[in-house]
CSV table of C-alpha atoms in Angstrom, one decimal:
chain,number,residue,atom,x,y,z
A,1453,UNK,CA,15.8,-4.4,20.9
A,1454,UNK,CA,13.4,-6.3,18.6
A,1455,UNK,CA,12.3,-4.5,15.5
A,1456,UNK,CA,8.6,-3.6,15.1
A,1457,UNK,CA,6.4,-6.0,13.4
A,1458,UNK,CA,3.0,-4.3,13.5
A,1459,UNK,CA,1.8,-1.2,11.7
A,1460,UNK,CA,0.2,1.5,13.8
A,1461,UNK,CA,-3.5,2.2,13.0
A,1462,UNK,CA,-4.1,4.2,9.8
A,1463,UNK,CA,-6.9,6.4,8.7
A,1464,UNK,CA,-7.6,4.2,5.7
A,1465,UNK,CA,-7.6,0.9,7.7
A,1466,UNK,CA,-10.8,-0.7,8.9
A,1467,UNK,CA,-12.5,1.1,11.8
A,1468,UNK,CA,-11.1,0.3,15.2
A,1469,UNK,CA,-13.0,-1.6,17.9
A,1470,UNK,CA,-16.1,0.5,18.8
A,1471,UNK,CA,-15.2,0.2,22.5
A,1472,UNK,CA,-12.4,2.7,21.9
A,1473,UNK,CA,-9.8,2.5,24.6
A,1474,UNK,CA,-7.2,-0.3,24.6
A,1475,UNK,CA,-7.6,-2.9,27.4
A,1476,UNK,CA,-5.2,-2.3,30.3
A,1477,UNK,CA,-2.2,-4.4,31.1
A,1478,UNK,CA,-1.3,-6.0,34.4
A,1479,UNK,CA,-4.5,-7.6,35.6
A,1480,UNK,CA,-6.5,-10.7,35.0
A,1481,UNK,CA,-10.0,-10.1,33.4
A,1482,UNK,CA,-12.8,-12.6,32.9
A,1483,UNK,CA,-14.0,-12.1,29.4
A,1484,UNK,CA,-16.4,-15.0,28.9
A,1485,UNK,CA,-17.3,-18.2,30.9
A,1486,UNK,CA,-14.3,-19.9,29.3
A,1487,UNK,CA,-11.8,-17.1,28.6
A,1488,UNK,CA,-9.7,-14.9,30.8
A,1489,UNK,CA,-7.0,-12.4,29.7
A,1490,UNK,CA,-3.9,-10.9,31.3
A,1491,UNK,CA,-2.0,-8.4,29.2
A,1492,UNK,CA,1.8,-8.3,29.5
A,1493,UNK,CA,3.1,-4.8,30.3
A,1494,UNK,CA,5.2,-4.6,27.1
A,1495,UNK,CA,3.0,-1.9,25.5
A,1496,UNK,CA,4.2,0.4,22.8
A,1497,UNK,CA,3.5,1.7,19.3
A,1498,UNK,CA,3.7,-1.8,17.9
A,1499,UNK,CA,2.1,-3.8,20.7
A,1500,UNK,CA,-0.9,-1.7,21.8
A,1501,UNK,CA,-1.1,-2.0,25.6
A,1502,UNK,CA,0.9,-5.3,25.5
A,1503,UNK,CA,0.7,-8.9,24.4
A,1504,UNK,CA,-2.6,-10.6,25.3
A,1505,UNK,CA,-2.1,-13.8,27.2
A,1506,UNK,CA,-5.4,-15.8,27.3
A,1507,UNK,CA,-6.4,-18.5,29.8
A,1508,UNK,CA,-8.9,-21.0,28.4
A,1509,UNK,CA,-11.0,-23.2,30.7
A,1510,UNK,CA,-11.4,-23.5,34.4
A,1511,UNK,CA,-9.5,-25.8,36.8
A,1512,UNK,CA,-7.4,-27.4,34.1
A,1513,UNK,CA,-6.5,-24.7,31.7
A,1514,UNK,CA,-4.6,-23.8,28.6
A,1515,UNK,CA,-2.6,-20.5,28.3
A,1516,UNK,CA,-2.3,-19.0,24.9
A,1517,UNK,CA,0.7,-16.8,24.1
A,1518,UNK,CA,2.5,-16.2,27.4
A,1519,UNK,CA,4.3,-13.4,25.8
A,1520,UNK,CA,7.9,-12.2,25.9
A,1521,UNK,CA,10.6,-13.5,28.3
A,1522,UNK,CA,9.1,-11.6,31.2
A,1523,UNK,CA,9.3,-13.6,34.4
A,1524,UNK,CA,7.1,-11.1,36.3
A,1525,UNK,CA,4.2,-11.5,33.8
A,1526,UNK,CA,4.4,-15.3,33.8
A,1527,UNK,CA,4.5,-15.4,37.6
A,1528,UNK,CA,1.5,-13.1,37.8
A,1529,UNK,CA,-0.4,-15.4,35.5
A,1530,UNK,CA,0.2,-18.3,37.8
A,1531,UNK,CA,-0.6,-16.3,40.9
A,1532,UNK,CA,-4.0,-15.4,39.2
A,1533,UNK,CA,-4.7,-19.1,38.6
A,1534,UNK,CA,-4.0,-20.1,42.2
A,1535,UNK,CA,-4.7,-23.9,42.5
A,1536,UNK,CA,-5.8,-24.2,38.8
A,1537,UNK,CA,-3.5,-26.4,36.7
A,1538,UNK,CA,-1.9,-25.3,33.4
A,1539,UNK,CA,-2.2,-28.4,31.1
A,1540,UNK,CA,-1.0,-26.8,27.9
A,1541,UNK,CA,1.0,-23.7,26.8
A,1542,UNK,CA,-0.3,-22.7,23.4
A,1543,UNK,CA,1.6,-20.5,20.9
A,1544,UNK,CA,0.2,-18.7,17.8
A,1545,UNK,CA,3.6,-17.7,16.2
A,1546,UNK,CA,7.2,-17.1,16.9
A,1547,UNK,CA,7.7,-13.4,17.4
A,1548,UNK,CA,9.6,-12.5,20.6
A,1549,UNK,CA,6.6,-10.7,22.1
A,1550,UNK,CA,4.5,-13.9,21.9
A,1551,UNK,CA,6.5,-17.2,22.3
A,1552,UNK,CA,9.5,-16.9,24.7
A,1553,UNK,CA,7.3,-16.8,27.7
A,1554,UNK,CA,6.1,-20.3,26.8
A,1555,UNK,CA,9.4,-21.7,28.0
A,1556,UNK,CA,9.3,-19.8,31.2
A,1557,UNK,CA,5.7,-21.1,31.9
A,1558,UNK,CA,6.7,-24.6,31.0
A,1559,UNK,CA,9.6,-24.5,33.4
A,1560,UNK,CA,7.2,-23.6,36.3
A,1561,UNK,CA,4.4,-25.9,35.4
A,1562,UNK,CA,5.7,-28.8,33.4
A,1563,UNK,CA,2.9,-28.2,30.8
A,1564,UNK,CA,3.7,-29.1,27.2
A,1565,UNK,CA,4.2,-26.4,24.6
A,1566,UNK,CA,1.7,-26.9,21.8
A,1567,UNK,CA,0.8,-25.0,18.7
A,1568,UNK,CA,2.9,-23.4,15.9
A,1569,UNK,CA,6.1,-25.1,14.8
A,1570,UNK,CA,9.6,-23.6,14.8
A,1571,UNK,CA,10.1,-20.3,13.1
A,1572,UNK,CA,10.5,-20.4,9.3
A,1573,UNK,CA,10.8,-17.9,6.6
A,1574,UNK,CA,8.6,-17.6,3.5
A,1575,UNK,CA,11.7,-17.8,1.3
A,1576,UNK,CA,15.5,-17.9,1.3
A,1577,UNK,CA,17.4,-14.6,1.6
A,1578,UNK,CA,18.5,-13.2,-1.7
A,1579,UNK,CA,22.2,-12.6,-2.3
A,1580,UNK,CA,23.3,-9.5,-0.3
A,1581,UNK,CA,19.9,-9.3,1.4
A,1582,UNK,CA,20.0,-8.5,5.1
A,1583,UNK,CA,17.6,-10.3,7.5
A,1584,UNK,CA,16.0,-7.1,8.8
A,1585,UNK,CA,13.5,-8.8,11.1
A,1586,UNK,CA,15.9,-11.3,12.5
A,1587,UNK,CA,15.8,-9.7,16.0
A,1588,UNK,CA,12.0,-10.2,16.2
A,1589,UNK,CA,12.1,-14.0,15.5
A,1590,UNK,CA,12.2,-16.5,18.3
A,1591,UNK,CA,14.4,-19.2,16.8
A,1592,UNK,CA,14.6,-21.1,20.1
A,1593,UNK,CA,10.9,-22.2,20.0
A,1594,UNK,CA,10.6,-25.9,19.8
A,1595,UNK,CA,7.1,-27.1,20.7
A,1596,UNK,CA,6.4,-30.5,22.3
A,1597,UNK,CA,3.6,-30.8,19.8
A,1598,UNK,CA,3.2,-28.8,16.6
A,1599,UNK,CA,-0.4,-28.7,15.5
A,1600,UNK,CA,-1.3,-29.0,11.8
A,1601,UNK,CA,-4.2,-27.2,10.3
A,1602,UNK,CA,-7.4,-28.7,11.7
A,1603,UNK,CA,-5.8,-30.6,14.6
A,1604,UNK,CA,-7.3,-30.0,18.0
A,1605,UNK,CA,-6.2,-29.8,21.6
A,1606,UNK,CA,-8.9,-30.9,24.1
A,1607,UNK,CA,-9.4,-29.9,27.7
A,1608,UNK,CA,-12.1,-30.1,30.4
A,1609,UNK,CA,-15.0,-28.3,28.7
A,1610,UNK,CA,-13.0,-26.7,25.9
A,1611,UNK,CA,-11.4,-27.5,22.6
A,1612,UNK,CA,-8.8,-25.5,20.6
A,1613,UNK,CA,-8.6,-26.2,16.9
A,1614,UNK,CA,-5.7,-25.0,14.9
A,1615,UNK,CA,-6.5,-22.8,11.9
A,1616,UNK,CA,-3.4,-22.2,9.7
A,1617,UNK,CA,-3.1,-18.5,8.9
A,1618,UNK,CA,0.3,-17.9,7.3
A,1619,UNK,CA,1.3,-14.5,6.2
A,1620,UNK,CA,2.4,-12.4,9.2
A,1621,UNK,CA,4.7,-15.3,9.9
A,1622,UNK,CA,4.7,-18.5,7.9
A,1623,UNK,CA,4.0,-20.6,11.0
A,1624,UNK,CA,1.1,-18.5,12.3
A,1625,UNK,CA,-1.8,-20.3,13.7
A,1626,UNK,CA,-5.2,-19.1,14.9
A,1627,UNK,CA,-7.2,-21.2,17.3
A,1628,UNK,CA,-11.0,-21.8,17.2
A,1629,UNK,CA,-12.9,-22.3,20.4
A,1630,UNK,CA,-16.1,-24.0,19.2
A,1631,UNK,CA,-17.8,-23.9,22.6
A,1632,UNK,CA,-18.1,-20.2,22.3
A,1633,UNK,CA,-17.8,-19.8,18.5
A,1634,UNK,CA,-14.8,-17.5,18.9
A,1635,UNK,CA,-11.3,-17.4,17.4
A,1636,UNK,CA,-7.9,-16.5,19.0
A,1637,UNK,CA,-6.6,-14.6,15.9
A,1638,UNK,CA,-3.0,-13.9,17.1
A,1639,UNK,CA,-1.4,-11.1,15.1
A,1640,UNK,CA,-3.2,-12.0,11.8
A,1641,UNK,CA,-6.3,-10.0,12.6
A,1642,UNK,CA,-6.4,-7.2,15.2
A,1643,UNK,CA,-9.0,-4.5,15.9
A,1644,UNK,CA,-6.5,-1.8,16.9
A,1645,UNK,CA,-4.1,-2.1,14.0
A,1646,UNK,CA,-3.2,-3.7,10.7
A,1647,UNK,CA,-0.5,-6.4,10.9
A,1648,UNK,CA,2.8,-6.0,9.1
A,1649,UNK,CA,3.7,-8.6,6.5
A,1650,UNK,CA,7.5,-8.3,6.0
A,1651,UNK,CA,9.6,-10.5,3.7
A,1652,UNK,CA,11.4,-12.8,3.9
A,1653,UNK,CA,9.6,-13.9,7.1
A,1654,UNK,CA,6.2,-13.0,5.9
A,1655,UNK,CA,4.3,-13.3,2.6
A,1656,UNK,CA,1.6,-11.0,1.3
A,1657,UNK,CA,0.2,-13.6,-1.0
A,1658,UNK,CA,-0.1,-16.0,2.0
A,1659,UNK,CA,-1.6,-13.3,4.2
A,1660,UNK,CA,-4.3,-12.4,1.7
A,1661,UNK,CA,-5.2,-16.1,1.2
A,1662,UNK,CA,-5.5,-16.5,5.0
A,1663,UNK,CA,-7.8,-13.5,5.1
A,1664,UNK,CA,-10.0,-15.1,2.5
A,1665,UNK,CA,-10.0,-18.3,4.5
A,1666,UNK,CA,-11.1,-16.6,7.7
A,1667,UNK,CA,-13.8,-14.7,5.9
A,1668,UNK,CA,-15.4,-18.0,5.1
A,1669,UNK,CA,-15.5,-19.1,8.7
A,1670,UNK,CA,-18.4,-18.6,11.1
A,1671,UNK,CA,-16.9,-17.3,14.4
A,1672,UNK,CA,-18.7,-14.3,15.8
A,1673,UNK,CA,-15.8,-12.8,17.8
A,1674,UNK,CA,-12.0,-12.8,17.6
A,1675,UNK,CA,-9.6,-12.4,20.6
A,1676,UNK,CA,-6.4,-11.0,19.0
A,1677,UNK,CA,-2.8,-10.9,20.2
A,1678,UNK,CA,-2.9,-7.2,20.9
A,1679,UNK,CA,-5.7,-4.9,21.7
A,1680,UNK,CA,-9.4,-5.5,22.2
A,1681,UNK,CA,-11.8,-8.0,20.5
A,1682,UNK,CA,-12.7,-8.0,16.9
A,1683,UNK,CA,-16.4,-7.8,16.7
A,1684,UNK,CA,-18.4,-8.8,13.5
A,1685,UNK,CA,-15.2,-10.4,12.2
A,1686,UNK,CA,-16.5,-11.4,8.8
A,1687,UNK,CA,-17.2,-7.7,8.0
A,1688,UNK,CA,-13.9,-6.6,9.6
A,1689,UNK,CA,-11.8,-9.2,7.7
A,1690,UNK,CA,-13.5,-8.1,4.5
A,1691,UNK,CA,-12.5,-4.5,5.4
A,1692,UNK,CA,-8.9,-5.6,6.0
A,1693,UNK,CA,-8.7,-7.3,2.6
A,1694,UNK,CA,-10.1,-4.1,0.9
A,1695,UNK,CA,-7.5,-2.0,2.8
A,1696,UNK,CA,-4.7,-4.1,1.5
A,1697,UNK,CA,-6.1,-3.9,-2.1
A,1698,UNK,CA,-6.3,-0.1,-1.7
A,1699,UNK,CA,-2.7,-0.1,-0.5
A,1700,UNK,CA,-1.6,-2.2,-3.5
A,1701,UNK,CA,-3.4,0.2,-5.9
A,1702,UNK,CA,-1.7,3.2,-4.3
A,1703,UNK,CA,1.7,1.6,-4.7
A,1704,UNK,CA,1.1,0.8,-8.3
A,1705,UNK,CA,-0.1,4.4,-8.9
A,1706,UNK,CA,3.1,5.7,-7.4
A,1707,UNK,CA,5.2,3.5,-9.7
A,1708,UNK,CA,3.2,4.8,-12.7
A,1709,UNK,CA,3.9,8.3,-11.5
A,1710,UNK,CA,7.6,7.6,-11.6
A,1711,UNK,CA,8.5,6.6,-8.0
A,1712,UNK,CA,11.0,3.8,-8.2
A,1713,UNK,CA,12.2,3.0,-4.7
A,1714,UNK,CA,10.4,2.1,-1.5
A,1715,UNK,CA,11.5,5.2,0.4
A,1716,UNK,CA,9.8,7.4,-2.2
A,1717,UNK,CA,6.6,5.3,-2.2
A,1718,UNK,CA,6.4,5.4,1.6
A,1719,UNK,CA,6.8,9.2,1.6
A,1720,UNK,CA,3.9,9.6,-0.9
A,1721,UNK,CA,1.5,6.9,0.4
A,1722,UNK,CA,2.0,7.3,4.2
A,1723,UNK,CA,2.0,11.0,4.5
A,1724,UNK,CA,2.0,12.3,8.1
A,1725,UNK,CA,3.1,8.9,9.5
A,1726,UNK,CA,5.2,9.0,12.7
A,1727,UNK,CA,8.9,8.6,12.0
A,1728,UNK,CA,8.9,5.7,14.4
A,1729,UNK,CA,6.6,3.8,12.0
A,1730,UNK,CA,8.4,4.5,8.7
A,1731,UNK,CA,10.4,1.3,8.9
A,1732,UNK,CA,7.3,-0.8,9.4
A,1733,UNK,CA,5.6,1.0,6.5
A,1734,UNK,CA,8.6,0.3,4.3
A,1735,UNK,CA,8.5,-3.4,5.0
A,1736,UNK,CA,4.8,-3.5,4.2
A,1737,UNK,CA,5.4,-1.8,0.9
A,1738,UNK,CA,8.2,-4.2,0.2
A,1739,UNK,CA,5.8,-7.2,0.8
A,1740,UNK,CA,3.3,-5.7,-1.7
A,1741,UNK,CA,6.0,-5.1,-4.3
A,1742,UNK,CA,7.3,-8.6,-3.9
A,1743,UNK,CA,3.8,-10.0,-4.5
A,1744,UNK,CA,3.3,-7.7,-7.5
A,1745,UNK,CA,6.6,-8.9,-9.0
A,1746,UNK,CA,5.5,-12.6,-8.4
A,1747,UNK,CA,2.3,-11.8,-10.3
A,1748,UNK,CA,4.0,-10.2,-13.2
A,1749,UNK,CA,2.6,-6.7,-12.6
A,1750,UNK,CA,5.8,-5.0,-11.5
A,1751,UNK,CA,9.4,-5.6,-12.6
A,1752,UNK,CA,12.8,-5.2,-10.9
A,1753,UNK,CA,16.4,-6.0,-11.7
A,1754,UNK,CA,17.0,-9.4,-10.1
A,1755,UNK,CA,15.1,-10.6,-7.0
A,1756,UNK,CA,13.0,-8.0,-5.2
A,1757,UNK,CA,15.0,-6.2,-2.5
A,1758,UNK,CA,14.2,-3.7,0.1
A,1759,UNK,CA,16.6,-1.2,-1.5
A,1760,UNK,CA,15.8,-2.2,-5.0
A,1761,UNK,CA,14.2,-0.2,-7.8
A,1762,UNK,CA,10.8,-1.1,-9.2
A,1763,UNK,CA,8.7,-0.1,-12.3
A,1764,UNK,CA,5.4,-1.2,-13.8
A,1765,UNK,CA,5.6,-4.3,-16.0
């Protein structure tokens, strides 16, 4: 079973989407003139109601994030499309709830796989460090065309432009749809939950820089990898960044109070959190600590490790 890679919603996180209920899985919905969505039935505490697979265009279409290796979901997508032709299979990042379905869809349609490159980590594993998120990574992903930041994929009446947003994974891409001034934000920004940033696959410094970059953009709506749309995204992204800074401040306060290990910090900072989410919380704290060590604000003996001991610089 894949390990979780998204935090559940928290009281101190930005407010959730005002529409409230999560969109249902298992049916195709027309969202805008150019965008449709079918949600894979892989819902859970880390995926909301499931992975959002988006269809862009009409007639000759692109499918964004076909989801996990779920033949039923991919076949349902194609049944929904009828005589329409899939001309591109687009992938935001290489977690197993997003990218393996691309290979299933390609096998049935012949469409090229486009988007993020192969999975890569933010850094090498330290000595004696275990790859705790290895089960979540799709290391078989090999796109026919990897898009660099700013490169575009064009179709009939639509364009998808890659926006590099490393952090959640280092190969993470969002995709701008200029015809509707919207952005497919993958797992980088979601209305229902904050996204985990877990070393060594992810980087908190890269994640925060990507938030800053998105805040400077002008899209008016985000379609995320899980959950409903992100409305007023500039305000929402500003709130996400503030939430992360508050989390960092809380971690530093616990170190000053004498907590030295991640387990103690999680117990103090995430009071009342479901036991199912403690592992994800620990990985997020680890990402903050790694960033604080890199910035010289926290020290540890040797490289930062999930089971290491930390103290203020």
